[in-house]
């Protein structure tokens, strides 16, 4: 199963990728078939992908290049599918979208920070990209809602103990943050 994150607003929101920072080496003209992270290292005892499958069909100018995983991190906003309509009961706002973290997640804590600094940076970037997106597309005095649940559990009751109100004008991420399972967050801009 996968954890799903949804965002709801009173107006239509733009779809797409947000927060990524492509390397200067990226050729923007062609559609990309692969991604390369320049700083990524292959873990010890791992087999490079090129040794498992033929990647010769991918031309160099069809590869999106990032200098680090943090640079590749961001969010992807897309429409919900019809089988996800059950999630509508979690929101009062009409326009609902799925928000997916890319190359990171919506969780920060001391354990991640001390054990895997690159993941911590990517996660921080995903969370920052989400709040930057909200600041950019939601006007003053508007509200946006976020709800997180496991795939297939969109109609389960919220965990009301996890409900949260965020006043965006005074909010800062800090060292610890997480979008938790069955958590509802109301964000006031």
Short mmCIF file of C-alpha atoms in Angstrom, two decimals:
data_model
loop_
_atom_site.label_atom_id
_atom_site.label_comp_id
_atom_site.label_asym_id
_atom_site.label_seq_id
_atom_site.Cartn_x
_atom_site.Cartn_y
_atom_site.Cartn_z
CA UNK A 1 0.00 0.00 0.00
CA UNK A 2 1.00 3.60 -0.52
CA UNK A 3 0.41 6.64 1.62
CA UNK A 4 -1.59 9.31 -0.22
CA UNK A 5 -1.66 13.05 0.37
CA UNK A 6 -4.54 15.21 -0.81
CA UNK A 7 -4.96 18.97 -0.96
CA UNK A 8 -8.28 20.80 -1.30
CA UNK A 9 -9.02 24.42 -2.15
CA UNK A 10 -12.04 26.58 -2.91
CA UNK A 11 -10.76 27.23 -6.43
CA UNK A 12 -8.99 25.32 -9.17
CA UNK A 13 -5.26 24.97 -8.66
CA UNK A 14 -2.53 24.52 -11.27
CA UNK A 15 -1.21 21.00 -11.87
CA UNK A 16 2.38 19.90 -12.42
CA UNK A 17 5.84 19.70 -10.86
CA UNK A 18 7.02 22.29 -8.35
CA UNK A 19 10.28 22.79 -6.49
CA UNK A 20 12.70 20.89 -8.73
CA UNK A 21 16.01 22.52 -9.62
CA UNK A 22 17.46 21.02 -12.79
CA UNK A 23 21.19 21.00 -13.44
CA UNK A 24 22.54 23.46 -15.97
CA UNK A 25 23.42 20.37 -18.03
CA UNK A 26 19.76 19.51 -18.67
CA UNK A 27 18.62 19.92 -22.26
CA UNK A 28 15.12 21.36 -21.91
CA UNK A 29 14.01 20.83 -25.53
CA UNK A 30 13.36 17.06 -25.50
CA UNK A 31 10.94 14.94 -23.52
CA UNK A 32 12.84 13.13 -20.78
CA UNK A 33 12.88 9.35 -20.48
CA UNK A 34 15.28 9.05 -17.54
CA UNK A 35 16.69 10.95 -14.58
CA UNK A 36 20.30 11.14 -13.42
CA UNK A 37 21.40 12.42 -10.02
CA UNK A 38 25.03 13.50 -10.33
CA UNK A 39 25.79 13.15 -6.62
CA UNK A 40 24.16 9.72 -6.25
CA UNK A 41 26.42 6.82 -5.38
CA UNK A 42 25.63 3.16 -5.97
CA UNK A 43 25.47 1.41 -2.58
CA UNK A 44 28.11 -1.22 -1.87
CA UNK A 45 27.20 -4.69 -3.23
CA UNK A 46 24.54 -3.19 -5.53
CA UNK A 47 24.33 -3.86 -9.23
CA UNK A 48 24.16 -0.83 -11.56
CA UNK A 49 20.92 -0.65 -13.54
CA UNK A 50 22.84 -0.74 -16.83
CA UNK A 51 23.96 -4.28 -15.95
CA UNK A 52 20.39 -5.46 -15.37
CA UNK A 53 18.66 -3.98 -18.40
CA UNK A 54 19.49 -2.42 -21.74
CA UNK A 55 19.29 1.36 -21.48
CA UNK A 56 20.88 2.07 -24.86
CA UNK A 57 17.56 3.31 -26.28
CA UNK A 58 17.79 6.35 -23.99
CA UNK A 59 19.78 9.12 -25.65
CA UNK A 60 21.89 11.47 -23.56
CA UNK A 61 19.67 14.47 -24.36
CA UNK A 62 16.61 12.53 -23.10
CA UNK A 63 18.00 12.39 -19.57
CA UNK A 64 16.93 14.96 -16.99
CA UNK A 65 19.98 15.84 -14.87
CA UNK A 66 20.04 17.03 -11.26
CA UNK A 67 23.12 17.89 -9.24
CA UNK A 68 21.74 16.21 -6.09
CA UNK A 69 18.70 14.38 -4.75
CA UNK A 70 17.78 17.59 -2.93
CA UNK A 71 17.68 19.41 -6.29
CA UNK A 72 15.43 16.67 -7.76
CA UNK A 73 13.08 16.83 -4.77
CA UNK A 74 9.79 18.66 -5.05
CA UNK A 75 6.08 17.97 -5.40
CA UNK A 76 3.75 16.89 -8.17
CA UNK A 77 0.14 18.13 -8.08
CA UNK A 78 -2.34 16.11 -10.11
CA UNK A 79 -6.06 15.43 -10.36
CA UNK A 80 -7.61 12.64 -8.34
CA UNK A 81 -8.97 9.56 -10.08
CA UNK A 82 -12.62 8.51 -9.92
CA UNK A 83 -11.81 5.65 -7.53
CA UNK A 84 -10.43 8.23 -5.08
CA UNK A 85 -13.72 10.18 -4.91
CA UNK A 86 -14.35 8.78 -1.43
CA UNK A 87 -11.73 11.21 -0.12
CA UNK A 88 -14.13 14.10 -0.84
CA UNK A 89 -15.89 13.41 2.47
CA UNK A 90 -12.73 14.57 4.30
CA UNK A 91 -12.91 18.09 2.88
CA UNK A 92 -15.21 21.08 2.84
CA UNK A 93 -13.45 22.61 -0.20
CA UNK A 94 -14.63 21.55 -3.65
CA UNK A 95 -11.39 21.26 -5.66
CA UNK A 96 -9.34 18.25 -4.56
CA UNK A 97 -5.96 17.15 -5.87
CA UNK A 98 -3.37 14.56 -5.03
CA UNK A 99 0.03 15.89 -3.99
CA UNK A 100 2.96 13.53 -4.40
CA UNK A 101 6.46 14.16 -3.07
CA UNK A 102 9.24 13.52 -5.61
CA UNK A 103 12.57 12.12 -4.39
CA UNK A 104 11.59 12.76 -0.79
CA UNK A 105 8.68 12.60 1.59
CA UNK A 106 6.63 14.75 3.95
CA UNK A 107 8.44 13.71 7.13
CA UNK A 108 11.25 15.31 9.14
CA UNK A 109 12.66 14.04 12.41
CA UNK A 110 15.93 13.69 14.31
CA UNK A 111 16.33 10.03 13.31
CA UNK A 112 16.32 10.87 9.60
CA UNK A 113 18.52 13.92 10.16
CA UNK A 114 21.19 11.93 12.01
CA UNK A 115 21.09 8.78 9.85
CA UNK A 116 20.62 10.10 6.30
CA UNK A 117 21.28 13.80 5.81
CA UNK A 118 20.61 13.63 2.05
CA UNK A 119 17.13 12.19 2.65
CA UNK A 120 16.51 14.81 5.34
CA UNK A 121 17.41 17.58 2.87
CA UNK A 122 15.17 16.06 0.16
CA UNK A 123 12.27 15.73 2.64
CA UNK A 124 12.77 19.33 3.78
CA UNK A 125 12.66 20.41 0.13
CA UNK A 126 9.39 18.50 -0.49
CA UNK A 127 7.73 20.07 2.55
CA UNK A 128 9.03 23.53 1.61
CA UNK A 129 7.80 23.06 -1.96
CA UNK A 130 4.32 22.19 -0.66
CA UNK A 131 4.09 25.31 1.52
CA UNK A 132 5.65 27.49 -1.21
CA UNK A 133 2.99 26.19 -3.61
CA UNK A 134 0.25 27.09 -1.12
CA UNK A 135 1.72 30.57 -0.57
CA UNK A 136 1.92 31.11 -4.33
CA UNK A 137 -1.57 29.95 -5.33
CA UNK A 138 -3.78 30.58 -2.29
CA UNK A 139 -4.74 34.19 -1.57
CA UNK A 140 -4.89 35.98 1.77
CA UNK A 141 -7.86 34.96 3.91
CA UNK A 142 -8.36 31.74 1.94
CA UNK A 143 -8.01 28.26 3.39
CA UNK A 144 -6.55 25.08 2.03
CA UNK A 145 -6.95 21.59 3.49
CA UNK A 146 -4.57 18.62 3.52
CA UNK A 147 -5.49 15.03 4.29
CA UNK A 148 -3.23 11.97 4.39
CA UNK A 149 -4.31 8.33 4.31
CA UNK A 150 -3.37 4.93 2.93
CA UNK A 151 -4.51 4.13 -0.61
CA UNK A 152 -7.93 2.50 -0.44
CA UNK A 153 -8.69 4.03 2.97
CA UNK A 154 -9.86 7.43 1.73
CA UNK A 155 -13.29 7.05 3.35
CA UNK A 156 -12.03 5.95 6.78
CA UNK A 157 -12.75 8.26 9.69
CA UNK A 158 -10.12 10.93 10.39
CA UNK A 159 -7.95 10.60 13.47
CA UNK A 160 -9.33 13.73 15.16
CA UNK A 161 -6.48 13.69 17.70
CA UNK A 162 -4.13 14.55 14.83
CA UNK A 163 -6.20 17.46 13.42
CA UNK A 164 -4.05 20.53 13.04
CA UNK A 165 -4.53 24.21 12.26
CA UNK A 166 -1.64 26.03 10.59
CA UNK A 167 -1.59 29.81 10.34
CA UNK A 168 0.68 30.11 7.31
CA UNK A 169 1.78 33.67 8.08
CA UNK A 170 3.47 32.54 11.31
CA UNK A 171 4.31 28.92 10.44
CA UNK A 172 7.84 27.56 10.14
CA UNK A 173 8.70 23.94 9.42
CA UNK A 174 11.36 23.46 12.11
CA UNK A 175 13.34 20.23 12.61
CA UNK A 176 10.32 17.98 13.03
CA UNK A 177 7.26 17.76 10.80
CA UNK A 178 5.13 14.98 9.36
CA UNK A 179 1.94 14.50 7.39
CA UNK A 180 0.53 11.57 9.37
CA UNK A 181 -1.90 8.82 8.44
CA UNK A 182 -5.55 9.97 8.69
CA UNK A 183 -4.44 13.48 9.66
CA UNK A 184 -6.46 16.51 8.58
CA UNK A 185 -4.74 19.89 8.43
CA UNK A 186 -6.49 23.21 7.86
CA UNK A 187 -4.12 25.89 6.59
CA UNK A 188 -5.18 29.53 6.86
CA UNK A 189 -3.36 31.93 4.57
#
